[in-house]
Short mmCIF file of C-alpha atoms in Angstrom, two decimals:
data_model
loop_
_atom_site.label_atom_id
_atom_site.label_comp_id
_atom_site.label_asym_id
_atom_site.label_seq_id
_atom_site.Cartn_x
_atom_site.Cartn_y
_atom_site.Cartn_z
CA UNK A 74 -36.75 48.96 25.22
CA UNK A 75 -34.25 46.34 24.02
CA UNK A 76 -33.34 45.40 27.62
CA UNK A 77 -37.07 45.08 28.45
CA UNK A 78 -37.63 42.68 25.53
CA UNK A 79 -34.65 40.56 26.54
CA UNK A 80 -35.90 40.40 30.13
CA UNK A 81 -39.40 39.44 28.95
CA UNK A 82 -38.05 36.68 26.68
CA UNK A 83 -35.86 35.34 29.44
CA UNK A 84 -38.74 35.40 31.92
CA UNK A 85 -41.18 33.68 29.57
CA UNK A 86 -38.66 31.00 28.64
CA UNK A 87 -37.73 30.35 32.26
CA UNK A 88 -41.41 30.23 33.30
CA UNK A 89 -42.20 27.79 30.50
CA UNK A 90 -39.27 25.52 31.32
CA UNK A 91 -40.02 25.50 35.06
CA UNK A 92 -43.64 24.66 34.41
CA UNK A 93 -42.78 21.80 32.09
CA UNK A 94 -40.02 20.05 34.06
CA UNK A 95 -42.47 18.05 36.27
CA UNK A 96 -43.97 16.62 33.09
CA UNK A 97 -40.71 14.90 32.07
CA UNK A 98 -41.91 11.48 33.16
CA UNK A 99 -44.89 11.78 30.83
CA UNK A 100 -42.73 12.19 27.71
CA UNK A 101 -44.08 10.83 24.47
CA UNK A 102 -42.26 9.17 21.58
CA UNK A 103 -41.87 12.06 19.14
CA UNK A 104 -38.68 10.74 17.49
CA UNK A 105 -37.30 14.28 17.11
CA UNK A 106 -33.55 14.81 16.55
CA UNK A 107 -31.45 17.91 17.17
CA UNK A 108 -28.59 17.96 14.69
CA UNK A 109 -25.43 20.05 14.28
CA UNK A 110 -24.38 20.43 10.65
CA UNK A 111 -20.86 21.86 10.61
CA UNK A 112 -18.90 23.57 7.87
CA UNK A 113 -15.18 24.03 7.55
CA UNK A 114 -12.41 26.54 6.91
CA UNK A 115 -8.62 26.81 7.23
CA UNK A 116 -6.98 28.14 10.36
CA UNK A 117 -7.81 31.82 10.76
CA UNK A 118 -11.03 31.49 8.80
CA UNK A 119 -14.65 31.34 9.92
CA UNK A 120 -16.96 28.34 9.80
CA UNK A 121 -20.69 28.08 10.32
CA UNK A 122 -22.50 25.40 12.31
CA UNK A 123 -26.23 25.09 11.65
CA UNK A 124 -28.49 23.63 14.34
CA UNK A 125 -31.46 21.75 12.88
CA UNK A 126 -34.58 20.11 14.28
CA UNK A 127 -35.47 16.96 12.33
CA UNK A 128 -38.80 15.15 12.54
CA UNK A 129 -40.11 17.72 14.99
CA UNK A 130 -43.82 16.94 14.60
CA UNK A 131 -45.73 18.63 17.43
CA UNK A 132 -42.67 20.32 18.94
CA UNK A 133 -43.41 23.80 20.32
CA UNK A 134 -40.31 24.66 22.37
CA UNK A 135 -37.05 23.56 23.88
CA UNK A 136 -33.51 24.41 24.86
CA UNK A 137 -30.00 23.15 24.26
CA UNK A 138 -26.37 24.03 24.88
CA UNK A 139 -24.00 24.38 21.90
CA UNK A 140 -20.67 23.22 23.33
CA UNK A 141 -17.26 23.60 21.66
CA UNK A 142 -13.51 23.46 22.32
CA UNK A 143 -12.40 27.01 23.05
CA UNK A 144 -8.73 26.15 22.48
CA UNK A 145 -9.52 25.56 18.80
CA UNK A 146 -12.68 27.63 18.19
CA UNK A 147 -13.83 31.11 19.13
CA UNK A 148 -17.59 31.76 19.01
CA UNK A 149 -18.26 35.00 17.16
CA UNK A 150 -22.07 34.96 17.20
CA UNK A 151 -25.21 32.85 17.13
CA UNK A 152 -27.85 33.89 14.57
CA UNK A 153 -31.38 32.70 15.47
CA UNK A 154 -33.56 31.51 12.62
CA UNK A 155 -37.03 32.90 12.00
CA UNK A 156 -39.36 30.50 13.85
CA UNK A 157 -42.70 32.15 13.14
CA UNK A 158 -44.27 33.34 16.37
CA UNK A 159 -41.81 31.54 18.64
CA UNK A 160 -39.97 33.38 21.40
CA UNK A 161 -36.21 32.83 21.00
CA UNK A 162 -33.41 33.62 23.42
CA UNK A 163 -29.68 33.18 22.75
CA UNK A 164 -27.00 33.45 25.41
CA UNK A 165 -23.74 33.42 23.45
CA UNK A 166 -21.63 33.34 26.60
CA UNK A 167 -23.57 30.85 28.71
CA UNK A 168 -20.17 29.42 29.70
CA UNK A 169 -16.69 29.92 28.24
CA UNK A 170 -17.21 26.76 26.17
CA UNK A 171 -20.92 26.87 25.32
CA UNK A 172 -23.85 28.98 24.14
CA UNK A 173 -27.48 28.35 25.11
CA UNK A 174 -30.45 28.46 22.77
CA UNK A 175 -34.01 28.53 24.17
CA UNK A 176 -37.23 28.79 22.20
CA UNK A 177 -40.96 28.55 22.97
CA UNK A 178 -44.17 28.76 20.93
CA UNK A 179 -47.86 28.29 21.51
CA UNK A 180 -48.13 26.25 18.32
CA UNK A 181 -46.11 23.49 16.70
CA UNK A 182 -43.08 24.67 14.75
CA UNK A 183 -43.90 22.44 11.78
CA UNK A 184 -42.77 19.21 10.16
CA UNK A 185 -39.65 18.10 8.32
CA UNK A 186 -36.33 19.86 8.88
CA UNK A 187 -36.37 23.18 10.72
CA UNK A 188 -33.34 25.45 11.06
CA UNK A 189 -33.10 26.75 14.64
CA UNK A 190 -29.94 28.85 14.51
CA UNK A 191 -26.50 29.30 12.97
CA UNK A 192 -23.37 29.52 15.14
CA UNK A 193 -20.39 31.30 13.56
CA UNK A 194 -16.91 30.28 14.77
CA UNK A 195 -13.46 31.63 14.05
CA UNK A 196 -10.85 28.90 13.81
CA UNK A 197 -7.78 29.73 15.88
CA UNK A 198 -4.30 29.61 14.36
CA UNK A 199 -3.31 27.06 17.01
CA UNK A 200 -6.20 24.69 16.27
CA UNK A 201 -5.13 21.11 15.53
CA UNK A 202 -5.73 20.05 11.94
CA UNK A 203 -8.62 17.74 11.24
CA UNK A 204 -11.86 18.39 13.10
CA UNK A 205 -13.07 20.08 16.26
CA UNK A 206 -16.24 18.70 17.80
CA UNK A 207 -19.37 20.77 18.33
CA UNK A 208 -21.75 18.92 20.63
CA UNK A 209 -25.36 19.49 21.62
CA UNK A 210 -25.86 18.99 25.34
CA UNK A 211 -28.67 19.31 27.88
CA UNK A 212 -31.21 19.14 25.07
CA UNK A 213 -34.91 19.38 25.99
CA UNK A 214 -37.87 19.41 23.58
CA UNK A 215 -41.51 19.97 24.51
CA UNK A 216 -44.84 19.75 22.75
CA UNK A 217 -47.32 22.62 22.72
CA UNK A 218 -49.03 21.29 25.86
CA UNK A 219 -45.81 21.30 27.87
CA UNK A 220 -45.08 17.59 27.64
CA UNK A 221 -41.41 16.64 27.54
CA UNK A 222 -40.67 14.74 24.33
CA UNK A 223 -38.10 12.05 23.74
CA UNK A 224 -35.37 13.29 21.44
CA UNK A 225 -31.97 12.42 20.11
CA UNK A 226 -28.96 14.49 19.19
CA UNK A 227 -26.45 14.29 16.34
CA UNK A 228 -23.24 16.15 17.08
CA UNK A 229 -21.07 17.76 14.44
CA UNK A 230 -17.47 18.86 13.96
CA UNK A 231 -15.98 21.96 12.41
CA UNK A 232 -13.58 20.83 9.68
CA UNK A 233 -10.24 22.56 10.13
CA UNK A 234 -9.16 22.35 6.52
CA UNK A 235 -5.72 21.33 5.30
CA UNK A 236 -3.92 19.74 2.37
CA UNK A 237 -2.90 16.18 3.19
CA UNK A 238 -0.43 13.70 1.76
CA UNK A 239 -0.79 10.02 2.65
CA UNK A 240 1.47 7.07 1.85
CA UNK A 241 -0.60 4.07 0.76
CA UNK A 242 -0.07 0.76 2.56
CA UNK A 243 0.65 -2.31 0.42
CA UNK A 244 1.43 -6.02 0.65
CA UNK A 245 4.46 -7.59 -1.02
CA UNK A 246 6.93 -10.46 -0.94
CA UNK A 247 10.60 -10.22 0.04
CA UNK A 248 12.76 -9.79 -3.03
CA UNK A 249 9.88 -8.16 -4.88
CA UNK A 250 9.54 -4.59 -6.09
CA UNK A 251 6.34 -2.80 -5.19
CA UNK A 252 4.86 0.49 -6.32
CA UNK A 253 3.67 2.74 -3.47
CA UNK A 254 1.24 5.59 -4.16
CA UNK A 255 1.38 8.97 -2.43
CA UNK A 256 -2.18 10.28 -2.23
CA UNK A 257 -3.22 13.92 -2.01
CA UNK A 258 -6.25 14.42 0.23
CA UNK A 259 -7.83 17.07 2.43
CA UNK A 260 -9.99 20.04 1.46
CA UNK A 261 -7.24 22.44 0.36
CA UNK A 262 -5.66 22.07 -3.08
CA UNK A 263 -1.99 23.01 -3.46
CA UNK A 264 -0.19 24.22 -6.59
CA UNK A 265 3.25 23.01 -5.50
CA UNK A 266 5.29 21.67 -2.65
CA UNK A 267 8.11 19.49 -1.38
CA UNK A 268 8.60 16.63 1.06
CA UNK A 269 10.94 13.80 1.99
CA UNK A 270 10.05 10.11 1.84
CA UNK A 271 11.82 8.25 4.66
CA UNK A 272 12.39 4.50 4.92
CA UNK A 273 14.80 1.91 6.33
CA UNK A 274 17.61 1.49 3.76
CA UNK A 275 18.53 -1.87 5.30
CA UNK A 276 15.14 -3.23 4.25
CA UNK A 277 14.08 -1.11 1.28
CA UNK A 278 15.70 0.47 -1.77
CA UNK A 279 13.80 3.37 -3.33
CA UNK A 280 13.67 4.32 -6.97
CA UNK A 281 12.78 7.82 -8.11
CA UNK A 282 9.34 9.35 -7.79
CA UNK A 283 7.09 9.25 -10.87
CA UNK A 284 4.41 11.93 -11.32
CA UNK A 285 0.83 10.74 -10.97
CA UNK A 286 -2.22 11.66 -13.00
CA UNK A 287 -2.81 14.79 -10.90
CA UNK A 288 0.45 16.38 -12.04
CA UNK A 289 -0.31 16.55 -15.75
CA UNK A 290 1.42 19.73 -16.90
CA UNK A 291 3.42 20.07 -13.68
CA UNK A 292 7.12 19.49 -13.08
CA UNK A 293 8.40 16.92 -10.55
CA UNK A 294 11.98 16.27 -9.45
CA UNK A 295 13.22 13.64 -6.99
CA UNK A 296 16.64 12.72 -5.68
CA UNK A 297 18.06 10.61 -2.89
CA UNK A 298 19.66 13.01 -0.43
CA UNK A 299 21.07 10.16 1.68
CA UNK A 300 20.32 6.47 2.30
CA UNK A 301 16.78 6.20 3.61
CA UNK A 302 15.63 9.59 2.28
CA UNK A 303 14.13 10.60 -1.05
CA UNK A 304 13.40 14.30 -1.58
CA UNK A 305 10.54 15.19 -3.93
CA UNK A 306 9.70 18.67 -5.26
CA UNK A 307 6.86 19.58 -7.61
CA UNK A 308 5.29 22.76 -8.98
CA UNK A 309 2.42 23.86 -11.21
CA UNK A 310 0.93 27.14 -12.41
CA UNK A 311 -2.42 26.66 -10.66
CA UNK A 312 -3.97 24.72 -7.81
CA UNK A 313 -4.79 21.08 -8.45
CA UNK A 314 -8.45 20.44 -9.19
CA UNK A 315 -8.93 17.30 -7.11
CA UNK A 316 -7.30 14.76 -4.85
CA UNK A 317 -5.78 11.46 -5.96
CA UNK A 318 -2.38 9.98 -6.79
CA UNK A 319 0.23 12.73 -6.61
CA UNK A 320 3.17 10.43 -7.42
CA UNK A 321 4.41 6.86 -7.03
CA UNK A 322 7.67 5.50 -5.64
CA UNK A 323 8.91 1.99 -6.39
CA UNK A 324 10.62 0.15 -3.53
CA UNK A 325 12.66 -3.04 -3.86
CA UNK A 326 12.31 -5.19 -0.74
CA UNK A 327 15.39 -6.91 0.61
CA UNK A 328 15.38 -10.68 1.03
CA UNK A 329 16.39 -9.99 4.65
CA UNK A 330 13.49 -7.61 5.35
CA UNK A 331 11.57 -8.32 8.55
CA UNK A 332 8.65 -7.01 10.57
CA UNK A 333 6.48 -4.43 8.83
CA UNK A 334 8.65 -1.87 7.02
CA UNK A 335 7.37 1.68 7.43
CA UNK A 336 7.40 4.49 4.87
CA UNK A 337 7.04 7.98 6.33
CA UNK A 338 6.90 11.61 5.23
CA UNK A 339 8.90 14.48 6.71
CA UNK A 340 9.34 18.20 5.99
CA UNK A 341 6.05 18.40 4.10
CA UNK A 342 5.47 21.88 2.68
CA UNK A 343 2.57 22.73 0.36
CA UNK A 344 1.74 26.06 -1.31
CA UNK A 345 -1.16 27.68 -3.14
CA UNK A 346 -0.86 29.37 -6.56
CA UNK A 347 0.41 32.58 -4.92
CA UNK A 348 3.20 30.65 -3.14
CA UNK A 349 1.47 31.16 0.21
CA UNK A 350 1.95 28.18 2.55
CA UNK A 351 -0.99 25.88 3.25
CA UNK A 352 -1.63 23.93 6.40
CA UNK A 353 -0.39 20.42 5.58
CA UNK A 354 -0.79 17.05 7.25
CA UNK A 355 1.33 13.97 6.45
CA UNK A 356 0.49 10.32 7.10
CA UNK A 357 2.84 7.38 6.55
CA UNK A 358 2.16 3.85 5.34
CA UNK A 359 3.52 0.33 5.73
CA UNK A 360 4.52 -2.68 3.67
CA UNK A 361 3.09 -5.93 4.99
CA UNK A 362 5.50 -8.75 4.16
CA UNK A 363 3.94 -11.90 2.75
CA UNK A 364 5.77 -15.22 2.90
CA UNK A 365 5.60 -17.62 -0.07
CA UNK A 366 5.03 -21.29 0.65
CA UNK A 367 5.95 -24.40 -1.29
CA UNK A 368 2.61 -24.11 -3.06
CA UNK A 369 3.10 -20.47 -4.09
CA UNK A 370 3.75 -19.67 -7.76
CA UNK A 371 7.42 -18.98 -8.50
CA UNK A 372 9.03 -16.47 -10.85
CA UNK A 373 12.82 -16.70 -10.92
CA UNK A 374 15.81 -15.56 -12.95
CA UNK A 375 17.95 -18.62 -13.66
CA UNK A 376 21.43 -18.78 -15.18
CA UNK A 377 23.98 -16.01 -15.54
CA UNK A 378 27.46 -17.54 -15.76
CA UNK A 379 29.79 -15.20 -17.72
CA UNK A 380 31.93 -16.78 -20.43
CA UNK A 381 35.45 -15.38 -19.77
CA UNK A 382 36.41 -15.64 -23.46
CA UNK A 383 33.45 -13.78 -24.98
CA UNK A 384 32.24 -11.76 -21.95
CA UNK A 385 28.71 -13.01 -22.67
CA UNK A 386 26.08 -14.57 -20.44
CA UNK A 387 22.50 -15.73 -20.73
CA UNK A 388 19.59 -16.14 -18.33
CA UNK A 389 16.03 -17.43 -18.44
CA UNK A 390 13.06 -16.09 -16.51
CA UNK A 391 11.24 -19.21 -15.32
CA UNK A 392 7.66 -19.51 -14.07
CA UNK A 393 6.21 -22.31 -12.03
CA UNK A 394 2.55 -21.36 -12.10
CA UNK A 395 1.24 -24.14 -9.80
CA UNK A 396 -1.88 -24.36 -11.94
CA UNK A 397 -2.84 -20.84 -10.89
CA UNK A 398 -1.03 -18.33 -13.11
CA UNK A 399 -2.25 -17.61 -16.66
CA UNK A 400 -0.37 -14.42 -17.45
CA UNK A 401 1.21 -11.29 -16.15
CA UNK A 402 4.22 -9.11 -16.63
CA UNK A 403 7.49 -7.91 -15.15
CA UNK A 404 10.57 -5.86 -15.89
CA UNK A 405 14.20 -6.93 -15.74
CA UNK A 406 16.59 -4.11 -14.85
CA UNK A 407 20.29 -4.38 -15.64
CA UNK A 408 23.09 -1.93 -14.71
CA UNK A 409 25.75 0.01 -16.56
CA UNK A 410 28.47 -2.25 -17.88
CA UNK A 411 25.89 -4.68 -19.25
CA UNK A 412 24.64 -4.62 -22.85
CA UNK A 413 21.54 -6.50 -23.95
CA UNK A 414 22.26 -8.59 -27.05
CA UNK A 415 18.87 -10.25 -27.50
CA UNK A 416 15.56 -10.84 -25.75
CA UNK A 417 13.38 -13.73 -26.89
CA UNK A 418 9.88 -14.52 -25.65
CA UNK A 419 9.38 -18.23 -24.98
CA UNK A 420 5.75 -17.88 -23.85
CA UNK A 421 2.75 -18.76 -26.03
CA UNK A 422 1.74 -15.11 -26.21
CA UNK A 423 4.52 -12.81 -25.10
CA UNK A 424 5.64 -9.28 -25.88
CA UNK A 425 9.07 -7.79 -25.16
CA UNK A 426 9.90 -4.08 -25.02
CA UNK A 427 13.61 -3.20 -24.94
CA UNK A 428 13.41 0.43 -26.04
CA UNK A 429 14.75 1.80 -22.76
CA UNK A 430 18.38 1.02 -22.00
CA UNK A 431 18.76 -0.85 -18.73
CA UNK A 432 15.14 -1.96 -18.65
CA UNK A 433 13.38 -4.91 -20.30
CA UNK A 434 9.58 -4.92 -20.10
CA UNK A 435 7.81 -8.24 -20.66
CA UNK A 436 4.15 -9.27 -20.64
CA UNK A 437 2.68 -12.67 -21.38
CA UNK A 438 -0.62 -14.53 -21.48
CA UNK A 439 -1.60 -18.18 -21.72
CA UNK A 440 -4.73 -20.03 -22.74
CA UNK A 441 -4.81 -21.90 -19.43
CA UNK A 442 -2.97 -21.90 -16.11
CA UNK A 443 0.31 -23.76 -16.34
CA UNK A 444 0.93 -26.66 -14.00
CA UNK A 445 4.46 -27.43 -15.18
CA UNK A 446 7.42 -25.07 -15.10
CA UNK A 447 7.63 -22.73 -18.06
CA UNK A 448 10.45 -20.69 -19.55
CA UNK A 449 9.01 -17.26 -20.29
CA UNK A 450 11.92 -15.16 -21.48
CA UNK A 451 15.48 -15.83 -22.70
CA UNK A 452 18.03 -13.00 -22.44
CA UNK A 453 21.55 -12.72 -23.86
CA UNK A 454 23.98 -10.13 -22.43
CA UNK A 455 27.51 -8.88 -22.95
CA UNK A 456 29.44 -7.45 -19.99
CA UNK A 457 32.30 -4.98 -19.77
CA UNK A 458 34.30 -7.09 -17.33
CA UNK A 459 34.10 -10.87 -17.05
CA UNK A 460 35.66 -10.85 -13.58
CA UNK A 461 32.93 -9.00 -11.67
CA UNK A 462 29.25 -9.68 -11.06
CA UNK A 463 26.28 -7.63 -12.26
CA UNK A 464 22.79 -7.69 -10.67
CA UNK A 465 19.65 -8.47 -12.65
CA UNK A 466 16.56 -7.27 -10.81
CA UNK A 467 13.00 -8.47 -11.33
CA UNK A 468 10.80 -5.40 -10.87
CA UNK A 469 7.06 -4.72 -10.90
CA UNK A 470 6.18 -8.39 -11.20
CA UNK A 471 2.48 -9.07 -11.75
CA UNK A 472 1.09 -12.60 -11.93
CA UNK A 473 -2.58 -13.03 -12.87
CA UNK A 474 -4.94 -15.97 -12.56
CA UNK A 475 -7.49 -17.06 -15.17
CA UNK A 476 -9.92 -14.36 -14.04
CA UNK A 477 -7.36 -11.60 -14.42
CA UNK A 478 -6.95 -11.23 -10.66
CA UNK A 479 -3.46 -10.70 -9.19
CA UNK A 480 -1.92 -13.56 -7.22
CA UNK A 481 -1.45 -12.46 -3.62
CA UNK A 482 1.83 -14.27 -2.99
CA UNK A 483 4.40 -15.04 -5.68
CA UNK A 484 7.92 -16.27 -4.87
CA UNK A 485 10.05 -13.81 -6.86
CA UNK A 486 13.84 -14.15 -7.17
CA UNK A 487 16.17 -11.78 -8.96
CA UNK A 488 19.51 -12.92 -10.39
CA UNK A 489 23.12 -12.05 -11.20
CA UNK A 490 25.58 -12.26 -14.03
CA UNK A 491 28.65 -13.92 -12.51
CA UNK A 492 32.22 -14.70 -13.48
CA UNK A 493 32.41 -18.06 -15.27
CA UNK A 494 33.95 -21.29 -14.05
CA UNK A 495 31.77 -21.37 -10.97
CA UNK A 496 30.90 -25.02 -11.33
CA UNK A 497 30.71 -27.09 -8.23
CA UNK A 498 32.64 -30.34 -8.23
CA UNK A 499 30.35 -33.08 -9.47
CA UNK A 500 28.73 -34.77 -6.48
CA UNK A 501 29.00 -38.49 -5.99
CA UNK A 502 25.88 -40.51 -6.70
CA UNK A 503 25.30 -42.37 -3.46
CA UNK A 504 22.09 -44.11 -4.52
CA UNK A 505 20.46 -44.47 -7.92
CA UNK A 506 17.15 -46.10 -8.71
CA UNK A 507 15.83 -46.31 -12.29
CA UNK A 508 12.29 -47.33 -13.20
CA UNK A 509 10.54 -47.53 -16.55
CA UNK A 510 7.28 -45.58 -16.50
CA UNK A 511 4.80 -44.61 -19.15
CA UNK A 512 6.40 -42.05 -21.41
CA UNK A 513 9.92 -42.20 -20.02
CA UNK A 514 12.35 -43.25 -17.34
CA UNK A 515 11.95 -42.22 -13.72
CA UNK A 516 15.09 -41.79 -11.64
CA UNK A 517 15.68 -41.30 -7.94
CA UNK A 518 19.07 -39.97 -6.84
CA UNK A 519 20.74 -39.41 -3.51
CA UNK A 520 23.70 -37.06 -4.03
CA UNK A 521 26.66 -36.70 -1.68
CA UNK A 522 27.26 -32.96 -1.86
CA UNK A 523 30.21 -32.40 0.51
CA UNK A 524 30.98 -32.40 4.18
CA UNK A 525 28.99 -30.03 6.33
CA UNK A 526 32.12 -28.04 7.13
CA UNK A 527 32.72 -27.44 3.42
CA UNK A 528 29.24 -26.11 2.66
CA UNK A 529 28.05 -24.34 5.82
CA UNK A 530 26.09 -21.79 3.83
CA UNK A 531 24.16 -24.56 2.11
CA UNK A 532 22.96 -25.88 5.45
CA UNK A 533 22.21 -22.41 6.81
CA UNK A 534 19.92 -21.28 4.01
CA UNK A 535 16.29 -21.03 5.16
CA UNK A 536 14.93 -21.64 1.66
CA UNK A 537 16.42 -24.10 -0.81
CA UNK A 538 15.22 -25.50 -4.10
CA UNK A 539 16.56 -27.68 -6.87
CA UNK A 540 15.99 -26.58 -10.40
CA UNK A 541 15.93 -29.67 -12.61
CA UNK A 542 16.77 -28.75 -16.20
CA UNK A 543 16.04 -31.33 -18.89
CA UNK A 544 18.11 -30.99 -22.08
CA UNK A 545 17.59 -32.79 -25.37
CA UNK A 546 20.72 -32.92 -27.52
CA UNK A 547 22.11 -29.94 -25.65
CA UNK A 548 18.95 -27.80 -25.94
CA UNK A 549 16.98 -26.94 -22.82
CA UNK A 550 13.40 -28.12 -23.23
CA UNK A 551 11.91 -28.28 -19.72
CA UNK A 552 12.55 -27.08 -16.18
CA UNK A 553 11.08 -27.94 -12.81
CA UNK A 554 11.57 -26.41 -9.38
CA UNK A 555 11.72 -28.89 -6.52
CA UNK A 556 11.98 -28.08 -2.82
CA UNK A 557 14.48 -30.21 -0.92
CA UNK A 558 16.04 -30.76 2.46
CA UNK A 559 19.71 -31.39 3.23
CA UNK A 560 20.43 -34.34 5.49
CA UNK A 561 23.73 -35.44 7.00
CA UNK A 562 24.65 -39.11 6.89
CA UNK A 563 26.59 -40.93 9.61
CA UNK A 564 29.87 -39.60 8.22
CA UNK A 565 28.74 -35.96 8.18
CA UNK A 566 28.19 -35.89 4.43
CA UNK A 567 25.48 -33.52 3.19
CA UNK A 568 23.02 -35.45 1.05
CA UNK A 569 20.23 -34.30 -1.25
CA UNK A 570 17.50 -36.47 -2.75
CA UNK A 571 16.36 -35.86 -6.34
CA UNK A 572 13.50 -37.31 -8.40
CA UNK A 573 12.94 -36.71 -12.11
CA UNK A 574 11.60 -38.32 -15.27
CA UNK A 575 13.57 -38.52 -18.53
CA UNK A 576 11.55 -38.72 -21.73
CA UNK A 577 14.08 -40.11 -24.24
CA UNK A 578 17.49 -41.69 -24.68
CA UNK A 579 19.00 -38.38 -25.79
CA UNK A 580 17.88 -36.56 -22.68
CA UNK A 581 20.35 -35.04 -20.25
CA UNK A 582 19.44 -33.94 -16.74
CA UNK A 583 21.25 -31.01 -15.17
CA UNK A 584 20.58 -29.96 -11.61
CA UNK A 585 20.88 -26.43 -10.28
CA UNK A 586 20.94 -25.74 -6.56
CA UNK A 587 18.92 -22.56 -6.03
CA UNK A 588 18.97 -20.80 -2.67
CA UNK A 589 17.73 -17.53 -1.27
CA UNK A 590 18.85 -14.74 -3.56
CA UNK A 591 20.09 -14.97 -7.13
CA UNK A 592 20.48 -18.17 -9.10
CA UNK A 593 23.81 -19.66 -10.18
CA UNK A 594 26.19 -17.86 -7.84
CA UNK A 595 28.54 -19.35 -5.23
CA UNK A 596 26.99 -20.91 -2.16
CA UNK A 597 28.84 -18.41 -0.02
CA UNK A 598 26.61 -15.77 -1.67
CA UNK A 599 23.46 -17.84 -0.99
CA UNK A 600 22.58 -18.93 -4.45
CA UNK A 601 23.39 -21.83 -6.76
CA UNK A 602 25.80 -24.12 -8.55
CA UNK A 603 25.29 -26.17 -11.65
CA UNK A 604 25.66 -29.85 -10.82
CA UNK A 605 26.70 -32.25 -13.57
CA UNK A 606 25.27 -35.59 -12.46
CA UNK A 607 27.72 -38.26 -13.54
CA UNK A 608 26.38 -41.35 -15.25
CA UNK A 609 22.88 -40.02 -15.95
#
């Protein structure tokens, strides 16, 4: 009896289709759409794909092939939907990669969305993570009179579920520190796991991982196993409730960084609350390097000469806002062997936090964007040894405009505390022009620095600036950063041109040569010397 019914259904469907094929050229504009709505499951699980007819006004029959990738999916069965009085035939093994659905009725199926069938797939253990397409092919729809109707199809994809970890991509400036987020995504939610963050140690220096908002109540441990690798392990008592920021890693970008540094993930292992492994998928990110221009805002550490008698040194963090920057924040990190004596805000509205040893957190705000250079923070240190240098690193710098938006490109320079006595021999003043102007005296200088053979590093530096420091009775009251070019005269003497305005008779102008890297260190280390300008 069952075989007889199947034969009858097949015969009726075939007869109907054969009779209607010549009418294809007379198709109307029904606007019907056959749609595959796919579910998802992990490898080894089952997923359902529902086949729907949308906007099927006047549709009385049709056929279609449900096609899939048999290397990823195994069709278990196709369950026809109840279509009223329609005759329905399903061939689950039409080919080794498709099933065929045929249906016919003497009256229209109805309006709106109509479920035609549900295909049940088992996801193979070898299926690639992500999605596996389920397509609707050879689709034909007919009205109740046998007319072929125009129709569209919307394919679907079975989601092969996994837990994913993605490194966010960011933009930053050389010499800057940038915080990179590691984002948990995918449909599966782990309760613990481990992975390694990999990067180029010649271009990037990684700090430790810091737990994100998702890991509230969880433990996280990170350690650098070797240069270029940071191992992170975390665990909780239950599966995480959602995706988001799993942790952050701060990278300091070398001044010599080039190209687009990549940050990858290796050895990713994620587990559920029973310690069973989950399918996991890792995706790396990149750091796009931005190049400051002469017009970019500047945030530099200036100073740092160590007094050999007292083992003390001081620095200023200087901002040249270019009329753009109204506020922001940064941290200054200092190493073991350095003790902070004092930290003084010089900004209109500034706040200093020195609670954590080795780390100074500073935030400031202004009423308007500063056009002139501005000293933001003055720091006094004591060192354990006056004969060695100590790095001072500007981290997590944020510069905001008047609308509270971050500046895209800020020229950020860290600094060093250096053994004292590193004063360059006073250059000769080759030319000097003095003019009285409103509010002060304007001077133009041409300085003979030294022969080119004596200062090769000066000529080789790709970025050079003069920091003009104006003192009144020995107290620094203003600073200005000025780009410059080194020119050789006919005798091979390196010359630098300087322009500045003095405001009063008690003013003293000191000039610092600032190169790529830290301020106030020997030229051989690509930085700066203090220049005492004789006669001015």
